[in-house]
mmCIF file of C-alpha atoms in Angstrom:
data_model
loop_
_atom_site.group_PDB
_atom_site.id
_atom_site.type_symbol
_atom_site.label_atom_id
_atom_site.label_comp_id
_atom_site.label_asym_id
_atom_site.label_seq_id
_atom_site.Cartn_x
_atom_site.Cartn_y
_atom_site.Cartn_z
ATOM 1 C CA MET H 1449 25.891 37.161 54.840
ATOM 2 C CA ALA H 1450 24.144 40.516 54.551
ATOM 3 C CA GLY H 1451 26.439 43.335 53.646
ATOM 4 C CA SER H 1452 26.278 47.018 54.461
ATOM 5 C CA ASN H 1453 23.249 47.357 52.185
ATOM 6 C CA GLY H 1454 21.415 44.440 53.800
ATOM 7 C CA PRO H 1455 18.607 44.594 56.337
ATOM 8 C CA ASN H 1456 19.177 46.227 59.692
ATOM 9 C CA TRP H 1457 19.308 43.023 61.762
ATOM 10 C CA ASP H 1458 20.234 44.802 64.987
ATOM 11 C CA GLY H 1459 17.195 47.018 64.619
ATOM 12 C CA LEU H 1460 14.986 44.067 63.737
ATOM 13 C CA LEU H 1461 16.148 42.162 66.808
ATOM 14 C CA LYS H 1462 15.520 45.105 69.129
ATOM 15 C CA TRP H 1463 12.103 45.685 67.593
ATOM 16 C CA SER H 1464 11.133 42.013 67.991
ATOM 17 C CA LEU H 1465 12.244 41.904 71.607
ATOM 18 C CA SER H 1466 10.400 45.082 72.486
ATOM 19 C CA HIS H 1467 7.167 43.648 71.066
ATOM 20 C CA SER H 1468 7.370 40.131 72.496
ATOM 21 C CA ASP H 1469 9.009 40.292 75.938
ATOM 22 C CA GLY H 1470 5.668 39.989 77.747
ATOM 23 C CA THR H 1471 6.127 43.203 79.712
ATOM 24 C CA GLU H 1472 3.491 45.066 77.756
ATOM 25 C CA SER H 1473 0.006 44.155 76.664
ATOM 26 C CA THR H 1474 -0.471 43.211 73.037
ATOM 27 C CA ARG H 1475 -1.102 46.196 70.814
ATOM 28 C CA GLN H 1476 -1.907 46.729 67.170
ATOM 29 C CA LEU H 1477 1.113 47.522 65.002
ATOM 30 C CA SER H 1478 1.181 50.872 63.340
ATOM 31 C CA ASP H 1479 1.297 50.977 59.550
ATOM 32 C CA GLU H 1480 4.848 52.258 59.759
ATOM 33 C CA ASP H 1481 5.984 49.406 62.042
ATOM 34 C CA ARG H 1482 4.282 46.829 59.890
ATOM 35 C CA ARG H 1483 5.819 48.252 56.688
ATOM 36 C CA TRP H 1484 9.297 48.349 58.229
ATOM 37 C CA PHE H 1485 9.031 44.755 59.471
ATOM 38 C CA MET H 1486 7.811 43.381 56.131
ATOM 39 C CA GLU H 1487 10.521 45.228 54.228
ATOM 40 C CA ALA H 1488 13.172 43.789 56.522
ATOM 41 C CA MET H 1489 11.882 40.237 56.073
ATOM 42 C CA GLN H 1490 11.556 40.638 52.315
ATOM 43 C CA ALA H 1491 15.092 41.997 52.118
ATOM 44 C CA GLN H 1492 16.353 38.915 53.949
ATOM 45 C CA THR H 1493 14.470 36.590 51.577
ATOM 46 C CA MET H 1494 15.851 38.366 48.535
ATOM 47 C CA ASP H 1495 19.311 38.319 50.070
ATOM 48 C CA VAL H 1496 19.196 34.514 50.525
ATOM 49 C CA VAL H 1497 17.928 33.897 46.988
ATOM 50 C CA LYS H 1498 20.610 36.187 45.609
ATOM 51 C CA ARG H 1499 23.283 34.330 47.545
ATOM 52 C CA MET H 1500 21.960 30.958 46.349
ATOM 53 C CA LYS H 1501 22.155 32.234 42.760
ATOM 54 C CA GLU H 1502 25.772 33.250 43.327
ATOM 55 C CA ILE H 1503 26.649 29.806 44.686
ATOM 56 C CA SER H 1504 24.836 28.190 41.750
ATOM 57 C CA ILE H 1505 26.902 30.197 39.279
ATOM 58 C CA VAL H 1506 30.096 29.061 40.985
ATOM 59 C CA MET H 1507 28.926 25.427 40.843
ATOM 60 C CA GLN H 1508 28.359 25.797 37.094
ATOM 61 C CA THR H 1509 31.933 26.943 36.579
ATOM 62 C CA PRO H 1510 34.220 24.155 35.272
ATOM 63 C CA GLN H 1511 36.570 22.708 37.867
ATOM 64 C CA GLU H 1512 39.689 23.636 35.902
ATOM 65 C CA VAL H 1513 38.576 27.256 35.703
ATOM 66 C CA LEU H 1514 37.995 27.383 39.458
ATOM 67 C CA GLU H 1515 41.432 25.915 40.101
ATOM 68 C CA ALA H 1516 43.034 28.365 37.678
ATOM 69 C CA GLN H 1517 41.372 31.189 39.623
ATOM 70 C CA GLY H 1518 42.836 29.859 42.857
ATOM 71 C CA VAL H 1519 39.558 28.545 44.305
ATOM 72 C CA THR H 1520 40.430 25.713 46.700
ATOM 73 C CA VAL H 1521 38.524 22.530 47.483
ATOM 74 C CA GLU H 1522 38.079 23.759 51.044
ATOM 75 C CA GLU H 1523 36.452 26.966 49.784
ATOM 76 C CA MET H 1524 34.040 24.972 47.627
ATOM 77 C CA GLU H 1525 33.198 22.802 50.626
ATOM 78 C CA GLY H 1526 32.393 25.992 52.520
ATOM 79 C CA LEU H 1527 30.052 27.163 49.761
ATOM 80 C CA LEU H 1528 28.233 23.825 49.733
ATOM 81 C CA GLU H 1529 27.937 23.959 53.511
ATOM 82 C CA GLU H 1530 26.447 27.448 53.266
ATOM 83 C CA LEU H 1531 24.030 26.264 50.589
ATOM 84 C CA GLN H 1532 22.939 23.422 52.870
ATOM 85 C CA GLU H 1533 22.043 25.938 55.572
ATOM 86 C CA HIS H 1534 19.914 27.920 53.123
ATOM 87 C CA VAL H 1535 17.956 24.902 51.830
ATOM 88 C CA GLU H 1536 16.943 23.883 55.356
ATOM 89 C CA SER H 1537 13.853 25.923 54.479
ATOM 90 C CA ILE H 1538 11.530 23.954 52.202
ATOM 91 C CA ASP H 1539 10.761 27.091 50.212
ATOM 92 C CA MET H 1540 14.443 27.706 49.567
ATOM 93 C CA ALA H 1541 15.013 24.028 48.755
ATOM 94 C CA ASN H 1542 12.342 24.187 46.083
ATOM 95 C CA ASP H 1543 13.641 27.544 44.820
ATOM 96 C CA LEU H 1544 17.059 26.020 44.149
ATOM 97 C CA HIS H 1545 15.687 24.323 41.043
ATOM 98 C CA THR H 1546 13.913 27.516 39.948
ATOM 99 C CA ILE H 1547 17.144 29.539 40.031
ATOM 100 C CA GLY H 1548 19.065 26.848 38.158
ATOM 101 C CA GLY H 1549 21.070 25.436 41.050
ATOM 102 C CA LEU H 1550 19.781 21.860 41.379
ATOM 103 C CA VAL H 1551 21.392 20.363 38.272
ATOM 104 C CA PRO H 1552 24.849 21.862 39.009
ATOM 105 C CA LEU H 1553 24.574 20.534 42.558
ATOM 106 C CA LEU H 1554 23.825 17.029 41.293
ATOM 107 C CA GLY H 1555 26.806 17.401 38.984
ATOM 108 C CA TYR H 1556 29.012 17.712 42.055
ATOM 109 C CA LEU H 1557 28.136 14.106 42.896
ATOM 110 C CA LYS H 1558 30.598 13.281 40.095
ATOM 111 C CA ASN H 1559 33.275 15.744 41.212
ATOM 112 C CA PRO H 1560 36.838 14.334 41.175
ATOM 113 C CA HIS H 1561 37.303 15.337 44.829
ATOM 114 C CA ALA H 1562 35.734 12.868 47.291
ATOM 115 C CA SER H 1563 35.070 15.536 49.925
ATOM 116 C CA LEU H 1564 32.960 17.532 47.447
ATOM 117 C CA ARG H 1565 31.035 14.432 46.330
ATOM 118 C CA ALA H 1566 30.246 13.701 49.971
ATOM 119 C CA ARG H 1567 29.255 17.294 50.742
ATOM 120 C CA ALA H 1568 27.012 17.470 47.661
ATOM 121 C CA ALA H 1569 25.177 14.330 48.817
ATOM 122 C CA GLU H 1570 24.585 15.967 52.199
ATOM 123 C CA VAL H 1571 23.013 18.992 50.515
ATOM 124 C CA VAL H 1572 20.794 16.754 48.365
ATOM 125 C CA SER H 1573 19.703 14.867 51.489
ATOM 126 C CA THR H 1574 18.664 18.135 53.132
ATOM 127 C CA ILE H 1575 16.770 19.285 50.037
ATOM 128 C CA VAL H 1576 14.635 16.152 49.642
ATOM 129 C CA GLN H 1577 13.992 15.344 53.296
ATOM 130 C CA ASN H 1578 10.232 15.537 54.002
ATOM 131 C CA ASN H 1579 9.850 17.469 50.747
ATOM 132 C CA PRO H 1580 7.790 15.680 48.053
ATOM 133 C CA LYS H 1581 8.222 18.460 45.482
ATOM 134 C CA SER H 1582 12.012 18.417 45.642
ATOM 135 C CA GLN H 1583 11.992 14.607 45.739
ATOM 136 C CA GLN H 1584 10.214 14.660 42.399
ATOM 137 C CA LEU H 1585 12.570 17.308 40.986
ATOM 138 C CA VAL H 1586 15.637 15.281 41.981
ATOM 139 C CA MET H 1587 14.140 12.128 40.471
ATOM 140 C CA GLU H 1588 13.415 13.964 37.207
ATOM 141 C CA ALA H 1589 17.019 15.200 37.118
ATOM 142 C CA ASN H 1590 18.339 11.592 37.447
ATOM 143 C CA GLY H 1591 19.576 12.303 40.936
ATOM 144 C CA LEU H 1592 18.755 8.809 42.202
ATOM 145 C CA GLU H 1593 20.951 7.215 39.542
ATOM 146 C CA LEU H 1594 23.894 9.418 40.519
ATOM 147 C CA LEU H 1595 23.428 8.682 44.202
ATOM 148 C CA LEU H 1596 23.126 4.940 43.568
ATOM 149 C CA SER H 1597 26.337 4.999 41.581
ATOM 150 C CA ASN H 1598 28.206 6.619 44.478
ATOM 151 C CA PHE H 1599 26.568 4.340 47.039
ATOM 152 C CA ILE H 1600 27.408 1.163 45.160
ATOM 153 C CA SER H 1601 30.795 1.784 43.626
ATOM 154 C CA ASP H 1602 32.574 4.861 44.988
ATOM 155 C CA SER H 1603 36.048 4.118 46.322
ATOM 156 C CA ASP H 1604 35.595 6.428 49.335
ATOM 157 C CA ILE H 1605 33.567 5.013 52.246
ATOM 158 C CA THR H 1606 32.447 8.470 53.387
ATOM 159 C CA VAL H 1607 31.070 9.222 49.922
ATOM 160 C CA ARG H 1608 29.219 5.894 49.935
ATOM 161 C CA THR H 1609 27.791 6.620 53.387
ATOM 162 C CA LYS H 1610 26.618 10.138 52.488
ATOM 163 C CA ALA H 1611 25.087 8.874 49.235
ATOM 164 C CA LEU H 1612 23.166 6.206 51.172
ATOM 165 C CA GLY H 1613 21.894 8.879 53.562
ATOM 166 C CA ALA H 1614 20.632 10.956 50.633
ATOM 167 C CA ILE H 1615 18.964 7.907 49.044
ATOM 168 C CA SER H 1616 17.244 7.169 52.350
ATOM 169 C CA SER H 1617 15.801 10.691 52.443
ATOM 170 C CA LEU H 1618 14.839 10.537 48.769
ATOM 171 C CA ILE H 1619 12.860 7.280 48.928
ATOM 172 C CA ARG H 1620 11.007 7.999 52.171
ATOM 173 C CA HIS H 1621 7.257 8.183 51.416
ATOM 174 C CA ASN H 1622 8.219 8.202 47.726
ATOM 175 C CA LYS H 1623 6.899 5.051 46.033
ATOM 176 C CA PRO H 1624 8.401 5.695 42.577
ATOM 177 C CA ALA H 1625 11.830 6.064 44.181
ATOM 178 C CA ILE H 1626 11.382 2.856 46.193
ATOM 179 C CA VAL H 1627 10.469 0.946 43.028
ATOM 180 C CA ALA H 1628 13.474 2.413 41.218
ATOM 181 C CA PHE H 1629 15.722 1.445 44.129
ATOM 182 C CA ARG H 1630 14.526 -2.168 43.962
ATOM 183 C CA LEU H 1631 14.945 -2.333 40.186
ATOM 184 C CA ALA H 1632 18.487 -0.986 40.494
ATOM 185 C CA ASN H 1633 19.394 -3.997 42.684
ATOM 186 C CA GLY H 1634 19.479 -1.761 45.719
ATOM 187 C CA TYR H 1635 19.006 -4.631 48.169
ATOM 188 C CA ALA H 1636 22.201 -6.274 46.964
ATOM 189 C CA ALA H 1637 23.986 -2.974 47.577
ATOM 190 C CA LEU H 1638 22.548 -2.850 51.108
ATOM 191 C CA ARG H 1639 23.835 -6.373 51.710
ATOM 192 C CA ASP H 1640 27.306 -5.298 50.589
ATOM 193 C CA ALA H 1641 27.133 -2.287 52.912
ATOM 194 C CA LEU H 1642 26.298 -4.546 55.855
ATOM 195 C CA SER H 1643 29.309 -6.715 54.993
ATOM 196 C CA THR H 1644 31.749 -3.841 55.491
ATOM 197 C CA GLU H 1645 33.514 -3.084 58.758
ATOM 198 C CA ASP H 1646 32.402 0.562 58.852
ATOM 199 C CA VAL H 1647 29.916 0.900 61.722
ATOM 200 C CA ARG H 1648 28.335 4.125 60.497
ATOM 201 C CA PHE H 1649 27.796 2.661 57.038
ATOM 202 C CA GLN H 1650 26.260 -0.433 58.620
ATOM 203 C CA ARG H 1651 23.900 1.675 60.727
ATOM 204 C CA LYS H 1652 22.573 3.631 57.751
ATOM 205 C CA ALA H 1653 22.093 0.465 55.718
ATOM 206 C CA LEU H 1654 20.212 -1.205 58.585
ATOM 207 C CA TYR H 1655 17.927 1.791 59.162
ATOM 208 C CA MET H 1656 17.076 1.919 55.473
ATOM 209 C CA MET H 1657 16.420 -1.816 55.307
ATOM 210 C CA GLN H 1658 14.197 -1.565 58.369
ATOM 211 C CA TYR H 1659 12.128 1.128 56.670
ATOM 212 C CA LEU H 1660 11.801 -0.837 53.432
ATOM 213 C CA LEU H 1661 10.704 -4.032 55.187
ATOM 214 C CA GLN H 1662 8.073 -2.150 57.179
ATOM 215 C CA GLU H 1663 6.804 -0.394 54.057
ATOM 216 C CA ASN H 1664 6.382 -3.617 52.094
ATOM 217 C CA THR H 1665 6.444 -7.010 53.817
ATOM 218 C CA ALA H 1666 6.847 -8.676 50.402
ATOM 219 C CA ASP H 1667 10.429 -7.398 50.464
ATOM 220 C CA CYS H 1668 11.105 -9.969 53.188
ATOM 221 C CA ASN H 1669 11.251 -12.539 50.394
ATOM 222 C CA VAL H 1670 13.944 -10.555 48.596
ATOM 223 C CA ALA H 1671 15.940 -10.116 51.792
ATOM 224 C CA ALA H 1672 15.740 -13.832 52.600
ATOM 225 C CA GLU H 1673 16.795 -14.849 49.086
ATOM 226 C CA LEU H 1674 19.814 -12.524 49.215
ATOM 227 C CA GLY H 1675 21.071 -14.062 52.462
ATOM 228 C CA PHE H 1676 20.302 -11.195 54.816
ATOM 229 C CA LEU H 1677 19.231 -13.474 57.667
ATOM 230 C CA ARG H 1678 22.644 -14.872 58.495
ATOM 231 C CA LEU H 1679 24.259 -11.472 57.989
ATOM 232 C CA LEU H 1680 21.772 -9.856 60.377
ATOM 233 C CA THR H 1681 22.279 -12.651 62.894
ATOM 234 C CA HIS H 1682 25.988 -11.882 62.863
ATOM 235 C CA LEU H 1683 25.375 -8.147 63.303
ATOM 236 C CA ALA H 1684 23.071 -8.831 66.271
ATOM 237 C CA SER H 1685 26.295 -9.574 68.182
ATOM 238 C CA SER H 1686 27.963 -6.303 67.150
ATOM 239 C CA GLU H 1687 29.789 -4.276 69.782
ATOM 240 C CA ASP H 1688 27.867 -1.200 68.605
ATOM 241 C CA ALA H 1689 24.513 -0.926 70.412
ATOM 242 C CA ASP H 1690 22.773 0.866 67.521
ATOM 243 C CA VAL H 1691 23.872 -1.790 65.048
ATOM 244 C CA ARG H 1692 22.681 -4.549 67.395
ATOM 245 C CA GLU H 1693 19.261 -2.976 67.880
ATOM 246 C CA ALA H 1694 18.737 -2.288 64.172
ATOM 247 C CA ALA H 1695 19.798 -5.839 63.278
ATOM 248 C CA LEU H 1696 17.436 -7.289 65.888
ATOM 249 C CA GLN H 1697 14.571 -5.164 64.564
ATOM 250 C CA SER H 1698 15.122 -6.367 60.991
ATOM 251 C CA LEU H 1699 15.409 -9.962 62.214
ATOM 252 C CA LEU H 1700 12.089 -9.538 64.001
ATOM 253 C CA GLU H 1701 10.436 -8.325 60.780
ATOM 254 C CA LEU H 1702 11.822 -11.312 58.842
ATOM 255 C CA THR H 1703 10.915 -13.781 61.581
ATOM 256 C CA ARG H 1704 7.322 -12.574 61.700
ATOM 257 C CA ALA H 1705 7.214 -13.141 57.948
ATOM 258 C CA GLY H 1706 8.315 -16.746 58.506
ATOM 259 C CA LYS H 1707 11.723 -16.343 56.889
ATOM 260 C CA ALA H 1708 13.912 -17.178 59.886
ATOM 261 C CA GLU H 1709 12.212 -20.538 60.426
ATOM 262 C CA ALA H 1710 12.443 -21.354 56.725
ATOM 263 C CA ALA H 1711 16.179 -20.654 56.818
ATOM 264 C CA GLY H 1712 16.665 -22.995 59.789
ATOM 265 C CA LEU H 1713 17.853 -20.213 62.092
ATOM 266 C CA THR H 1714 15.327 -20.998 64.815
ATOM 267 C CA ASP H 1715 16.310 -24.648 65.299
ATOM 268 C CA GLU H 1716 17.618 -25.802 68.673
ATOM 269 C CA GLU H 1717 21.118 -25.731 67.232
ATOM 270 C CA GLY H 1718 20.461 -22.667 65.112
ATOM 271 C CA LYS H 1719 22.819 -19.703 65.167
ATOM 272 C CA LEU H 1720 20.060 -17.254 66.079
ATOM 273 C CA ARG H 1721 19.174 -19.088 69.289
ATOM 274 C CA GLN H 1722 22.768 -18.956 70.442
ATOM 275 C CA VAL H 1723 23.031 -15.258 69.609
ATOM 276 C CA LEU H 1724 19.880 -14.469 71.588
ATOM 277 C CA GLN H 1725 21.052 -16.539 74.555
ATOM 278 C CA ASP H 1726 24.357 -14.662 74.530
ATOM 279 C CA ARG H 1727 22.534 -11.335 74.451
ATOM 280 C CA ILE H 1728 20.320 -12.399 77.372
ATOM 281 C CA THR H 1729 23.410 -13.410 79.359
ATOM 282 C CA ASP H 1730 25.095 -10.077 78.656
ATOM 283 C CA ILE H 1731 21.962 -8.137 79.600
ATOM 284 C CA CYS H 1732 21.621 -10.042 82.872
ATOM 285 C CA GLN H 1733 25.147 -8.942 83.784
ATOM 286 C CA MET H 1734 24.599 -5.264 83.004
ATOM 287 C CA SER H 1735 24.770 -2.535 85.607
ATOM 288 C CA PRO H 1736 21.538 -0.663 86.443
ATOM 289 C CA ASP H 1737 22.592 2.296 84.300
ATOM 290 C CA ASP H 1738 23.397 0.075 81.320
ATOM 291 C CA LEU H 1739 20.105 -1.757 81.734
ATOM 292 C CA GLY H 1740 18.224 1.516 81.497
ATOM 293 C CA ALA H 1741 20.075 2.444 78.316
ATOM 294 C CA ALA H 1742 19.370 -0.989 76.805
ATOM 295 C CA LYS H 1743 15.595 -0.798 77.185
ATOM 296 C CA GLU H 1744 14.889 -1.128 73.452
ATOM 297 C CA GLU H 1745 17.350 -3.994 73.052
ATOM 298 C CA ARG H 1746 15.782 -5.852 75.993
ATOM 299 C CA GLN H 1747 12.356 -5.583 74.403
ATOM 300 C CA LEU H 1748 13.627 -6.626 70.969
ATOM 301 C CA VAL H 1749 15.435 -9.675 72.334
ATOM 302 C CA ASP H 1750 12.321 -10.790 74.204
ATOM 303 C CA SER H 1751 10.013 -10.169 71.228
ATOM 304 C CA LEU H 1752 12.329 -12.032 68.873
ATOM 305 C CA TRP H 1753 12.636 -14.967 71.292
ATOM 306 C CA GLN H 1754 8.857 -15.208 71.567
ATOM 307 C CA ALA H 1755 8.428 -14.977 67.791
ATOM 308 C CA CYS H 1756 10.948 -17.774 67.262
ATOM 309 C CA TYR H 1757 10.171 -20.146 70.120
ATOM 310 C CA ASN H 1758 6.633 -19.265 71.280
ATOM 311 C CA GLU H 1759 7.710 -18.743 74.873
ATOM 312 C CA PRO H 1760 8.860 -15.809 77.010
ATOM 313 C CA SER H 1761 12.583 -15.169 77.215
ATOM 314 C CA ALA H 1762 14.618 -15.494 80.403
ATOM 315 C CA LEU H 1763 14.542 -11.691 80.644
ATOM 316 C CA ARG H 1764 10.937 -11.904 81.807
ATOM 317 C CA ALA H 1765 11.683 -14.565 84.399
ATOM 318 C CA ASN H 1766 14.521 -12.442 85.781
ATOM 319 C CA GLY H 1767 12.389 -9.303 85.893
ATOM 320 C CA LEU H 1768 14.593 -7.495 83.374
ATOM 321 C CA LEU H 1769 12.092 -6.867 80.603
ATOM 322 C CA LEU H 1770 10.426 -4.051 82.520
ATOM 323 C CA LEU H 1771 12.418 -2.444 85.308
ATOM 324 C CA PRO H 1772 10.614 -1.114 88.427
ATOM 325 C CA GLU H 1773 11.166 2.512 87.456
ATOM 326 C CA GLU H 1774 9.723 1.794 84.002
ATOM 327 C CA ASP H 1775 6.589 0.146 85.371
ATOM 328 C CA GLU H 1776 4.485 3.257 85.888
ATOM 329 C CA LEU H 1777 3.984 6.403 83.869
ATOM 330 C CA PRO H 1778 4.966 9.678 85.569
ATOM 331 C CA PRO H 1779 2.032 11.511 87.190
ATOM 332 C CA ASP H 1780 0.074 13.731 84.817
ATOM 333 C CA ILE H 1781 0.023 17.075 86.582
ATOM 334 C CA ALA H 1782 -0.427 19.572 83.788
ATOM 335 C CA SER H 1783 -3.097 18.029 81.581
ATOM 336 C CA LYS H 1784 -6.015 19.343 83.653
ATOM 337 C CA HIS H 1785 -4.829 22.884 82.979
ATOM 338 C CA PHE H 1786 -3.823 22.410 79.341
ATOM 339 C CA GLU H 1787 -6.627 20.322 77.895
ATOM 340 C CA PRO H 1788 -7.985 21.392 74.502
ATOM 341 C CA PRO H 1789 -10.781 23.892 75.222
ATOM 342 C CA LEU H 1790 -13.623 21.813 73.788
ATOM 343 C CA ARG H 1791 -12.595 18.758 75.790
ATOM 344 C CA ALA H 1792 -12.274 20.841 78.961
ATOM 345 C CA TRP H 1793 -15.720 22.407 78.513
ATOM 346 C CA ALA H 1794 -17.365 19.047 77.834
ATOM 347 C CA ALA H 1795 -15.901 17.370 80.933
ATOM 348 C CA PRO H 1796 -17.762 17.664 84.260
ATOM 349 C CA ARG H 1797 -15.972 20.077 86.541
ATOM 350 C CA SER H 1798 -15.869 17.438 89.287
ATOM 351 C CA ALA H 1799 -13.868 15.187 86.985
ATOM 352 C CA ILE H 1800 -11.283 17.910 86.591
ATOM 353 C CA THR H 1801 -11.076 19.228 90.126
ATOM 354 C CA GLY H 1802 -11.821 16.009 91.981
ATOM 355 C CA SER H 1803 -14.498 17.710 94.119
ATOM 356 C CA ASP H 1804 -18.108 18.777 94.042
ATOM 357 C CA THR H 1805 -18.400 22.120 92.239
ATOM 358 C CA THR H 1806 -22.035 22.813 93.008
ATOM 359 C CA ASP H 1807 -21.188 24.862 96.103
ATOM 360 C CA LYS H 1808 -17.989 26.494 94.996
ATOM 361 C CA LYS H 1809 -17.099 28.119 91.735
ATOM 362 C CA GLU H 1810 -13.559 27.552 90.520
ATOM 363 C CA SER H 1811 -11.525 30.555 89.489
ATOM 364 C CA PRO H 1812 -10.068 30.240 85.987
ATOM 365 C CA VAL H 1813 -6.375 29.386 85.711
ATOM 366 C CA LEU H 1814 -4.368 32.384 84.541
ATOM 367 C CA LEU H 1815 -1.481 31.733 82.167
ATOM 368 C CA LEU H 1816 1.170 34.404 82.313
ATOM 369 C CA GLY H 1817 3.529 35.486 79.592
ATOM 370 C CA ALA H 1818 3.355 36.415 75.959
ATOM 371 C CA GLY H 1819 1.340 34.383 73.491
ATOM 372 C CA PRO H 1820 3.040 32.278 70.838
ATOM 373 C CA VAL H 1821 4.790 34.185 68.091
ATOM 374 C CA THR H 1822 3.398 33.330 64.678
ATOM 375 C CA PRO H 1823 6.255 32.344 62.342
ATOM 376 C CA SER H 1824 6.641 34.607 59.371
ATOM 377 C CA GLY H 1825 8.435 34.488 56.087
ATOM 378 C CA ASN H 1826 10.021 31.215 55.139
ATOM 379 C CA SER H 1827 9.868 29.803 58.621
ATOM 380 C CA GLU H 1828 6.236 28.804 58.260
ATOM 381 C CA HIS H 1829 7.389 26.174 55.780
ATOM 382 C CA SER H 1830 10.354 24.963 57.788
ATOM 383 C CA ARG H 1831 10.444 21.235 58.168
ATOM 384 C CA ASN H 1832 10.684 19.028 61.223
ATOM 385 C CA ARG H 1833 13.968 17.172 60.995
ATOM 386 C CA ASP H 1834 14.158 13.762 61.754
ATOM 387 C CA SER H 1835 16.740 10.832 58.649
ATOM 388 C CA ALA H 1836 18.423 8.624 57.184
ATOM 389 C CA GLY H 1837 19.902 8.075 59.858
ATOM 390 C CA ASN H 1838 19.561 10.732 57.388
ATOM 391 C CA LEU H 1839 18.405 13.778 58.353
ATOM 392 C CA SER H 1840 13.201 12.151 58.467
ATOM 393 C CA GLY H 1841 14.792 11.890 57.891
ATOM 394 C CA GLY H 1842 15.121 10.774 59.244
ATOM 395 C CA GLN H 1843 15.445 8.896 59.848
ATOM 396 C CA GLU H 1844 19.965 8.300 61.366
ATOM 397 C CA GLY H 1845 16.865 6.446 60.652
ATOM 398 C CA THR H 1846 16.090 8.877 57.481
ATOM 399 C CA ILE H 1847 18.962 7.911 57.272
ATOM 400 C CA SER H 1848 22.109 10.577 57.343
#
């Protein structure tokens, strides 16, 4: 990205290594070293902002002009991918609006090429994930409406899936967006997504529904009225393990709210009982390795059975709810050495060492190696990535 006039990255790398390899004691930086380092970091920041401005200008250029200039769809995809890398930093994500790039990006959600609509949704998802300021900016620019349109009615399943991932990131911990999603008949769109045969689309829809039900139990009424219970019961038999687990989790939320019983699913002849019995039979026939991988499903099946029928499932009787190797936590070896200082000072030394310390004084534990490097520049605002199923995001449970 940086050209011949950009920062000297080779020099910066060598300088960083020479000051953090742990072979020398920590020393104060000279004014010259400090000035050189800050100039290099500032040059990088300016270089990224400049590049984002260039990409924004290209996005503002009409599609017919780009095609007349020989710019291909693949090249535009590459630019959007590069932009996505830049906005991984929260600072850069928020700067995109400042430099005039957010609105053109949202415009690409209406691009005639499906691959560019999908890529634009991915960039939006990255921008808003765990970022309240950019969530608000996207809402103010009518980004939710554009994403909902693609999610509900786009002819391309990948575009619909990417739009759903971006919506999942946008509404997370964002009450105005959740309300707008409900008012836009978003639950009906989720139901339609679950009715498709696309497993990835189903997963994202399930993760988002799970989040919404946990955020507001009153939404269980909406889900029950729209017929989600029977759809979820069907998906609980899916061949995809993630789909099964997510469907079971949503069923558990609805059952605890009393909706499964009201719908007649928990009757002796109910469909849900048969589905759970089939899952228990399949789990009992699993190999040891498969049983270990199905830990969450085993627990969900048992919890759902108890919620429906007020009795333990057969998994408990067969000793499959908690396997022997899952029964005990691994030994805690390091905590005595890495306790927070105040807690360590307050604890009696005998509790830490397991012996009487009145006669013998313990030597302090020496930790070798360099201390932690304090992030600088934009990295101090970098986000932890989870979603929606995108990105924390997600959160594929963010939901991506």
